[in-house]
Amino acid sequence: MRIVLLGPPGAGKGTQAMEIVKKFGIPHISTGEILREQVASGSALGLKVKATLDAGELVSDEVIMEVIEERLKRPDCAKGYLLDGVPRTVRQAEILAGILEKTDTELTAVVQISVPEQVLMERIRHRGLTSGSNRSDDTAAVAANRLQVYWAQTAPVATYYRDRGSLKEVDGVGTVQEVSERIFKAVGR
Ligand code: AMP
């Protein structure tokens, strides 16, 4: 089970990622999580990417894919993995294809969680107002920017996979369980 999870900020990607890794017993690889850990630990990488994260902009493709290539080499990925938040650009998708080719593996499915823009804006506004978030990029203004970055740079990734016949689109409006059932069906389980 090698799954890529795509979807705009506010689509419930993080929540669904937890459902997927629980069901399939695969590691959850979130580049956002990895980067936030680096920032928190004050590593060289963390210092380098902090401002980019805080602004809701994208970290460079080279940096991201180096992190991913290393992560996919770890033994826990032998049984599969869930990629959450990556690839975020067509270039990253191309680099990922190269990494997979090197190891003679293929993605099982690319799942796109689709949610109408109106609903996303409402969810984002709600999240921005909700206290308790430990994400420094969780303000309404940064969230709106992240959505803009998504449409410009990440939405084409869905097209990339659609053109290659591996995209499964799932309706992201509904309860957590409804949406996760749709995802399990889409990946054929
Ligand atoms: P996320 O938790 O996936 O929303 O990611 C949080 C932030 O980390 C993003 O707003 C970007 O600044 C950065 N980031 C995470 N994944 C990527 C990626 N694949 N490419 C570029 N930047 C990323």
Tab-separated table of N, CA and C in Angstrom, residues 2 9-10 12 28 48 52 55 59 61 66 72 77 79 97 101 114 121 124 136 141 155 172 181 185:
chain	number	residue	atom	x	y	z
A	2	ARG	N	1.068	1.808	-1.164
A	2	ARG	CA	1.777	3.094	-1.234
A	2	ARG	C	0.774	4.126	-1.724
A	9	PRO	N	-5.766	22.667	1.592
A	9	PRO	CA	-5.815	22.888	3.041
A	9	PRO	C	-7.280	23.036	3.463
A	10	GLY	N	-7.655	22.339	4.517
A	10	GLY	CA	-9.040	22.407	4.980
A	10	GLY	C	-9.888	21.247	4.472
A	12	GLY	N	-9.457	18.179	5.170
A	12	GLY	CA	-9.502	17.087	6.153
A	12	GLY	C	-8.455	16.028	5.884
A	28	HIS	N	2.817	7.041	8.464
A	28	HIS	CA	2.259	8.305	7.972
A	28	HIS	C	3.415	9.266	7.740
A	48	LYS	N	16.414	26.967	8.354
A	48	LYS	CA	16.342	27.341	6.945
A	48	LYS	C	14.891	27.500	6.462
A	52	THR	N	9.611	30.298	5.698
A	52	THR	CA	8.774	29.803	4.587
A	52	THR	C	7.500	29.175	5.127
A	55	ALA	N	5.032	31.736	6.523
A	55	ALA	CA	4.344	32.524	5.500
A	55	ALA	C	3.351	31.684	4.695
A	59	VAL	N	8.410	25.218	0.578
A	59	VAL	CA	9.844	24.948	0.695
A	59	VAL	C	10.304	24.399	-0.664
A	61	ASP	N	11.635	22.389	-3.852
A	61	ASP	CA	11.417	21.000	-4.265
A	61	ASP	C	12.607	20.117	-3.908
A	66	GLU	N	14.661	15.561	-1.011
A	66	GLU	CA	15.796	14.933	-0.333
A	66	GLU	C	15.307	14.309	0.977
A	72	LEU	N	11.919	7.425	2.812
A	72	LEU	CA	11.396	6.214	2.163
A	72	LEU	C	12.376	5.046	2.223
A	77	CYS	N	9.130	1.573	5.767
A	77	CYS	CA	8.432	1.869	4.511
A	77	CYS	C	8.361	0.667	3.575
A	79	LYS	N	6.753	-2.006	3.914
A	79	LYS	CA	5.388	-2.537	3.787
A	79	LYS	C	4.426	-1.512	3.183
A	97	ALA	N	8.556	10.165	-8.915
A	97	ALA	CA	8.506	9.097	-9.923
A	97	ALA	C	9.906	8.520	-10.136
A	101	GLU	N	11.092	4.710	-9.331
A	101	GLU	CA	11.676	3.921	-10.413
A	101	GLU	C	12.978	3.274	-9.959
A	114	SER	N	-11.694	15.990	-2.496
A	114	SER	CA	-12.235	17.208	-3.096
A	114	SER	C	-13.300	17.850	-2.212
A	121	MET	N	-13.067	27.682	2.596
A	121	MET	CA	-12.891	29.002	3.194
A	121	MET	C	-13.516	29.045	4.579
A	124	ILE	N	-11.387	26.959	6.989
A	124	ILE	CA	-10.136	27.650	7.285
A	124	ILE	C	-10.375	28.791	8.271
A	136	SER	N	2.114	27.579	13.877
A	136	SER	CA	2.299	29.015	13.741
A	136	SER	C	1.782	29.514	12.394
A	141	ALA	N	-5.068	34.703	7.722
A	141	ALA	CA	-4.368	35.301	6.580
A	141	ALA	C	-3.415	34.308	5.936
A	155	ALA	N	-2.636	22.106	-7.200
A	155	ALA	CA	-3.756	21.561	-7.982
A	155	ALA	C	-3.257	20.869	-9.267
A	172	GLY	N	-15.017	14.954	-0.340
A	172	GLY	CA	-14.557	15.193	1.020
A	172	GLY	C	-15.602	15.815	1.929
A	181	GLU	N	-14.561	5.842	4.398
A	181	GLU	CA	-15.114	4.689	3.663
A	181	GLU	C	-14.944	4.886	2.157
A	185	LYS	N	-12.685	2.492	-0.352
A	185	LYS	CA	-13.281	1.949	-1.568
A	185	LYS	C	-12.433	2.351	-2.782
